[in-house]
């Protein structure tokens, strides 16, 4: 028996060769994607490499499958063709998944992994809807494709699923990708075309559709070329749009409605659900549930973020950024939360803080305010609230009655009065404190605080009902004082400064008086603080200086051997042109500079030591003498006395009136201060002498100059001149040496002598020196009282 064997050799057709050539056009696109991935870094590099890998897998699977089909008979629709189609479908599906991953990873496609997952789920919702509608159209009884329905080839299922997913994801990116979105959407369209083409190639191989294979291969190459072209711009800077929740649910609602409508139509036509229908509905439902879960989680996290931000902004709105204390809003909130419990409010204002800002700068001022806040915080009790109300004004809300609040206020006053170490130096500040425990706490504490400042500062005042009337009066005084000079309501009186023990007048202190036609006589301790706070003190001080010097010129022209002392406000002292103004007035009126004494208080000394020394030195260069008033009131130190360019030391009246000590010696500190002043080369003047006993104590201590009610109150110029006429000596007394320049062979009084690095002291002019006058001879010195004491005469 003769057996004949035949071998069937497949000869490729022209259409098949065209398909293979068209598929080779995708190879350059894959190469471009790979080169783009190597050129980029970070997120863009990862996305481009994923796209390149996906394109290579799809192209490689398609080339391998198509070449196998051309060289063998596996394209004939038999079992071999189905196996080849299935293998191609798996390979191209892997590439399509990789392409989808690269699309989602593109810069601008999503904010992060969580957003990318939301995009994928949204794409699944759309894809499941498209799948189900497509199933209804191709399944019986609709059977839209008829005999072309690809039921016989299961290899088309996997690429078809990925194709609809790619379409759904592209739709989601078109809605939610960052702007500009066109680049990301183009990449998604290219991937969708590639996925559709993969399904077409697999189906064509399975069903031996040469035209379908050729069309799908060309479409696959076009998709990859579109991806390679669009990906070049897909990693450019994007503008973030939308919100965290990505509101707008039409892309999820519409697909679900399509599924419901398609299912209703299918069932109404007598159709049944097979595995493919169940698959579409299951994916749709699971994707919606997962998306809803993520949305709820996003809402929860977003709510937590909102609460945290709200708390942050609430803290900013109720907290002072400089000190970390509560601000005015925070204090008002604490007052409301305290309710009807027993509470008190302590209002605090730092005295003279504006001078620190003006002379040392706002940086130093802010450092001082921060230290004030720190001191308040360290001295709070549990439940107390400290606040900075603005500028240098603070408040403390505490639980307790009025007596406890007053005790706490005195404790805070002492704490805030301690020196402030700033930039290697010390700044001394006092505080005015007001306490309120009933009524409108903010309003009442503010009134008590303002009253404390009116009464001399550095004190604690408890609110009283009469403060409202005092505040109205202060407003009236402020308005009327502006016109007091123009309306000729101000005048000067003069209090004598006498030599001890002869009690002969050698100087006069100019005291300011204000008589209003309706308010009557207004005390200096009431209107001087008003002038300082309203900014009128410079004008009033200039008026006082000019009129005092004019009166002194008249007395000198009449032959009276006298000199004048005038009080100097700290605000005047810090005026850069003040020394020149003094020199101009003296030159205009022809008054010898040594006949004028300008007085500065210890409080001004404590504000800014370095600036004060410079200003006082400028004044002394004009030839006038400088007096330090209120010595012993609590600010000056030995170091300051050695540094300050002063000539006269005025002993505070509180030391003169000091009761007897345990040793039985009256006013022991007077003796100490007088000896100290003489050792430092300073003239010493005791003020506030009101009794013969006090005069004896001062004389016994060696003080040669005195002032006080014992020697006379402030009187008009004509009365003072009458006293001078009655005490005119037979022969003229020698005038003191001119201060414009020291003697040729001797240093000036109170001259600073440098002892070594960082060491200075004043050269002392002792009573044993020839220049020091004998006790029996009247000294030629004068002084003025501080603004607080201007009303004593």
PDB file of C-alpha atoms in Angstrom, residues 322 350-369 388 390-392 422 427 429 574 607-608:
ATOM      1  CA  UNK A 322       4.262  88.649  69.235  1.00  0.00           C
ATOM      2  CA  UNK A 350       3.711 100.169  80.325  1.00  0.00           C
ATOM      3  CA  UNK A 351       4.795 103.719  81.197  1.00  0.00           C
ATOM      4  CA  UNK A 352       7.145 105.412  78.764  1.00  0.00           C
ATOM      5  CA  UNK A 353       7.232 102.542  76.282  1.00  0.00           C
ATOM      6  CA  UNK A 354       6.851 104.867  73.296  1.00  0.00           C
ATOM      7  CA  UNK A 355      10.211 106.381  74.169  1.00  0.00           C
ATOM      8  CA  UNK A 356      11.822 102.935  73.899  1.00  0.00           C
ATOM      9  CA  UNK A 357      10.420 102.519  70.394  1.00  0.00           C
ATOM     10  CA  UNK A 358      11.484 106.008  69.360  1.00  0.00           C
ATOM     11  CA  UNK A 359      15.027 105.799  70.680  1.00  0.00           C
ATOM     12  CA  UNK A 360      15.962 102.113  70.459  1.00  0.00           C
ATOM     13  CA  UNK A 361      13.828 101.004  67.519  1.00  0.00           C
ATOM     14  CA  UNK A 362      10.831  98.739  67.156  1.00  0.00           C
ATOM     15  CA  UNK A 363      12.913  95.555  67.289  1.00  0.00           C
ATOM     16  CA  UNK A 364      14.025  96.387  70.816  1.00  0.00           C
ATOM     17  CA  UNK A 365      10.493  97.461  71.658  1.00  0.00           C
ATOM     18  CA  UNK A 366       9.116  94.140  70.432  1.00  0.00           C
ATOM     19  CA  UNK A 367      11.691  92.281  72.525  1.00  0.00           C
ATOM     20  CA  UNK A 368      10.564  94.221  75.611  1.00  0.00           C
ATOM     21  CA  UNK A 369       6.897  93.475  74.875  1.00  0.00           C
ATOM     22  CA  UNK A 388      -2.193  91.838  74.953  1.00  0.00           C
ATOM     23  CA  UNK A 390      -2.637  96.337  71.614  1.00  0.00           C
ATOM     24  CA  UNK A 391       0.620  98.280  71.700  1.00  0.00           C
ATOM     25  CA  UNK A 392       1.945  98.263  75.257  1.00  0.00           C
ATOM     26  CA  UNK A 422      17.966  94.004  75.825  1.00  0.00           C
ATOM     27  CA  UNK A 427      15.849  99.261  80.149  1.00  0.00           C
ATOM     28  CA  UNK A 429      10.027 100.657  82.736  1.00  0.00           C
ATOM     29  CA  UNK A 574      14.483 113.696  73.528  1.00  0.00           C
ATOM     30  CA  UNK A 607      14.119 105.167  80.240  1.00  0.00           C
ATOM     31  CA  UNK A 608      17.256 105.140  78.107  1.00  0.00           C
TER      32      UNK A 608
END
